[in-house]
Amino acid sequence: MAGKEAKPFVVSIEEIPDGGMELARDMPEEWISGLLGPQFFRKEGLPRVEVRILRAGPSVVAQGRVRASLGFICARCAEEMPFPLDHSFSHVFVRGHETGGLPDGVDEDPEALEFTFIEGATIDIEPLAAEEVVLALPQFPLCSESCKGVCQHCGRNLNEGSCECHVDVVDPRWEKLRQIKL
Ligand SMILES: [Zn+2]
Ligand SMILES: [Zn+2]
């Protein structure tokens, strides 16, 4: 059933057992590379998405985890750094405006909960997981908060030591004054 295989995270709400269900899958390389900003790249292995799905009255709760071995190029010094992504998320699918109660054992931290309205008889976990990957990655990743970057003049990585260039950098206003004296 190729059609089923193509959407492994589409779940029929009716078919979720009372005790909940678990899905886990290695995602194709194209899936993760389509989500990564220009600073990031896939290092090794395939990204893995795991999710536990529970019915809660008219609602459905999905608790998931996305893992991937990524790397990034520091936005300041261009050094390559590993970025082991391991991101957990909770999501609630609600029908209309009913929210229902959360089942036992579900994290009720409102900060961690995101809502989606159910349309039709199925829910799809894949777009959720994709969105969580995007949210989990910083836009300007740095090798360290204190990264000094590279010298604009000589290109030296200033984390490895300073260069001599600052000696030559003259405030243009002083430069004008010097020319006048001459
Ligand atoms: Zn850096
Ligand atoms: Zn320099």
Short mmCIF file of C-alpha atoms and ligand atoms in Angstrom, two decimals:
data_model
loop_
_atom_site.label_atom_id
_atom_site.label_comp_id
_atom_site.label_asym_id
_atom_site.label_seq_id
_atom_site.Cartn_x
_atom_site.Cartn_y
_atom_site.Cartn_z
CA MET A 1 0.00 0.00 0.00
CA ALA A 2 2.14 2.83 -1.30
CA GLY A 3 -0.47 5.42 -0.36
CA LYS A 4 -0.36 4.44 3.28
CA GLU A 5 3.41 4.33 3.30
CA ALA A 6 3.61 7.89 2.00
CA LYS A 7 1.70 9.28 5.00
CA PRO A 8 2.82 7.14 7.92
CA PHE A 9 1.78 9.73 10.46
CA VAL A 10 -1.80 10.16 9.36
CA VAL A 11 -3.93 8.55 12.04
CA SER A 12 -7.62 7.76 11.95
CA ILE A 13 -9.00 9.11 15.22
CA GLU A 14 -11.54 6.30 15.42
CA GLU A 15 -8.76 3.71 15.32
CA ILE A 16 -6.79 5.10 18.26
CA PRO A 17 -7.11 2.42 20.98
CA ASP A 18 -8.23 3.39 24.49
CA GLY A 19 -4.74 2.91 25.85
CA GLY A 20 -3.26 5.12 23.15
CA MET A 21 -0.81 4.18 20.45
CA GLU A 22 2.81 4.78 19.58
CA LEU A 23 4.36 5.52 16.22
CA ALA A 24 8.05 5.74 15.45
CA ARG A 25 9.75 6.22 12.15
CA ASP A 26 13.03 7.18 10.57
CA MET A 27 12.29 10.08 8.27
CA PRO A 28 13.83 10.41 4.81
CA GLU A 29 16.80 12.67 4.34
CA GLU A 30 14.75 15.06 2.16
CA TRP A 31 12.34 15.58 5.01
CA ILE A 32 14.91 17.10 7.33
CA SER A 33 16.94 18.91 4.67
CA GLY A 34 13.77 20.74 3.59
CA LEU A 35 13.37 22.09 7.13
CA LEU A 36 16.89 23.28 7.83
CA GLY A 37 17.95 26.89 7.52
CA PRO A 38 21.10 27.77 5.57
CA GLN A 39 23.38 27.41 8.62
CA PHE A 40 22.37 23.80 9.33
CA PHE A 41 23.13 20.47 7.72
CA ARG A 42 22.44 16.81 8.41
CA LYS A 43 25.49 15.09 9.87
CA GLU A 44 24.73 11.40 9.95
CA GLY A 45 21.91 8.90 10.17
CA LEU A 46 18.27 9.62 9.55
CA PRO A 47 16.05 11.85 11.68
CA ARG A 48 13.68 9.92 13.90
CA VAL A 49 10.19 10.93 14.95
CA GLU A 50 8.45 9.14 17.81
CA VAL A 51 4.99 9.99 19.00
CA ARG A 52 2.47 8.73 21.54
CA ILE A 53 -1.15 9.45 20.64
CA LEU A 54 -3.99 9.38 23.16
CA ARG A 55 -7.66 10.12 22.91
CA ALA A 56 -8.97 12.54 25.55
CA GLY A 57 -12.73 12.82 25.18
CA PRO A 58 -13.32 14.60 21.87
CA SER A 59 -9.67 15.68 21.74
CA VAL A 60 -6.49 13.89 20.79
CA VAL A 61 -3.17 14.46 22.52
CA ALA A 62 0.13 13.82 20.76
CA GLN A 63 3.37 13.70 22.72
CA GLY A 64 6.37 13.43 20.49
CA ARG A 65 10.09 13.56 20.17
CA VAL A 66 12.25 14.46 17.18
CA ARG A 67 15.89 13.46 17.09
CA ALA A 68 18.48 14.14 14.42
CA SER A 69 22.24 14.34 14.21
CA LEU A 70 22.75 17.81 12.77
CA GLY A 71 25.58 20.24 12.48
CA PHE A 72 25.77 23.95 11.83
CA ILE A 73 28.16 26.63 10.65
CA CYS A 74 28.66 29.29 13.33
CA ALA A 75 26.98 32.49 12.16
CA ARG A 76 29.99 34.54 13.35
CA CYS A 77 33.17 32.53 12.82
CA ALA A 78 31.98 29.89 10.28
CA GLU A 79 33.35 26.99 12.35
CA GLU A 80 31.48 23.71 12.01
CA MET A 81 29.76 22.55 15.17
CA PRO A 82 27.69 19.46 16.01
CA PHE A 83 24.04 20.01 16.89
CA PRO A 84 22.40 16.89 18.30
CA LEU A 85 18.74 17.77 17.99
CA ASP A 86 16.57 16.10 20.64
CA HIS A 87 13.30 17.97 20.92
CA SER A 88 10.15 16.92 22.75
CA PHE A 89 6.73 18.38 22.13
CA SER A 90 3.10 18.08 23.21
CA HIS A 91 0.20 18.93 20.99
CA VAL A 92 -3.55 18.82 21.43
CA PHE A 93 -6.01 18.33 18.59
CA VAL A 94 -9.41 19.72 19.50
CA ARG A 95 -12.76 19.47 17.82
CA GLY A 96 -14.54 22.78 17.35
CA HIS A 97 -14.30 24.78 20.56
CA GLU A 98 -14.45 21.83 22.93
CA THR A 99 -11.20 21.21 24.65
CA GLY A 100 -12.13 18.35 26.97
CA GLY A 101 -9.94 17.21 29.81
CA LEU A 102 -6.44 15.92 29.44
CA PRO A 103 -5.86 12.26 30.22
CA ASP A 104 -3.80 11.24 33.26
CA GLY A 105 -0.09 11.51 32.84
CA VAL A 106 -0.24 14.24 30.20
CA ASP A 107 1.89 17.25 30.93
CA GLU A 108 -0.45 20.14 31.60
CA ASP A 109 2.18 22.84 31.30
CA PRO A 110 0.30 25.32 29.11
CA GLU A 111 3.57 26.68 27.72
CA ALA A 112 4.34 23.29 26.23
CA LEU A 113 0.91 22.71 24.73
CA GLU A 114 -0.04 23.70 21.23
CA PHE A 115 -3.51 23.34 19.76
CA THR A 116 -4.82 22.40 16.34
CA PHE A 117 -8.44 22.03 15.33
CA ILE A 118 -9.46 18.63 14.02
CA GLU A 119 -10.80 18.68 10.49
CA GLY A 120 -12.32 15.40 9.37
CA ALA A 121 -11.66 11.93 10.74
CA THR A 122 -7.86 11.92 10.79
CA ILE A 123 -4.95 13.82 12.28
CA ASP A 124 -1.51 14.18 10.73
CA ILE A 125 1.56 14.21 12.97
CA GLU A 126 4.11 14.87 10.22
CA PRO A 127 3.46 18.63 9.77
CA LEU A 128 3.60 19.01 13.56
CA ALA A 129 6.95 17.30 13.79
CA ALA A 130 8.22 19.43 10.91
CA GLU A 131 7.11 22.62 12.62
CA GLU A 132 8.76 21.52 15.87
CA VAL A 133 12.07 20.99 14.09
CA VAL A 134 11.91 24.50 12.64
CA LEU A 135 11.07 25.97 16.06
CA ALA A 136 13.85 24.05 17.78
CA LEU A 137 16.62 25.43 15.59
CA PRO A 138 18.10 28.85 16.36
CA GLN A 139 18.15 31.31 13.46
CA PHE A 140 21.67 32.50 14.16
CA PRO A 141 23.46 29.54 15.72
CA LEU A 142 26.75 30.34 17.41
CA CYS A 143 29.62 28.03 18.40
CA SER A 144 29.48 29.85 21.74
CA GLU A 145 27.70 32.94 23.06
CA SER A 146 31.08 34.63 23.35
CA CYS A 147 32.25 33.77 19.84
CA LYS A 148 34.48 36.62 18.65
CA GLY A 149 33.95 35.90 14.96
CA VAL A 150 36.54 36.48 12.27
CA CYS A 151 38.55 39.61 11.54
CA GLN A 152 36.88 41.41 8.65
CA HIS A 153 40.27 42.43 7.39
CA CYS A 154 42.55 39.35 7.51
CA GLY A 155 39.94 36.62 8.03
CA ARG A 156 41.60 35.23 11.16
CA ASN A 157 39.34 33.34 13.55
CA LEU A 158 39.56 35.66 16.56
CA ASN A 159 38.63 32.84 18.94
CA GLU A 160 42.08 31.42 18.24
CA GLY A 161 43.87 34.65 19.08
CA SER A 162 43.86 38.29 18.07
CA CYS A 163 45.38 39.63 14.90
CA GLU A 164 47.39 42.77 14.25
CA CYS A 165 44.73 44.42 12.13
CA HIS A 166 43.25 46.63 14.84
CA VAL A 167 46.51 48.64 14.76
CA ASP A 168 45.81 49.69 11.19
CA VAL A 169 42.16 50.50 11.74
CA VAL A 170 41.91 54.26 12.03
CA ASP A 171 38.78 56.22 12.73
CA PRO A 172 38.11 58.03 9.42
CA ARG A 173 37.63 61.34 11.26
CA TRP A 174 41.18 61.15 12.67
CA GLU A 175 42.46 60.16 9.29
CA LYS A 176 41.10 63.43 7.86
CA LEU A 177 42.75 65.46 10.60
CA ARG A 178 46.07 63.82 9.88
CA GLN A 179 45.81 64.69 6.23
CA ILE A 180 45.14 68.34 7.10
CA LYS A 181 48.29 68.51 9.27
CA LEU A 182 50.37 67.12 6.46
ZN ZN B 1 31.85 30.98 16.27
ZN ZN B 2 42.90 40.78 11.21
#
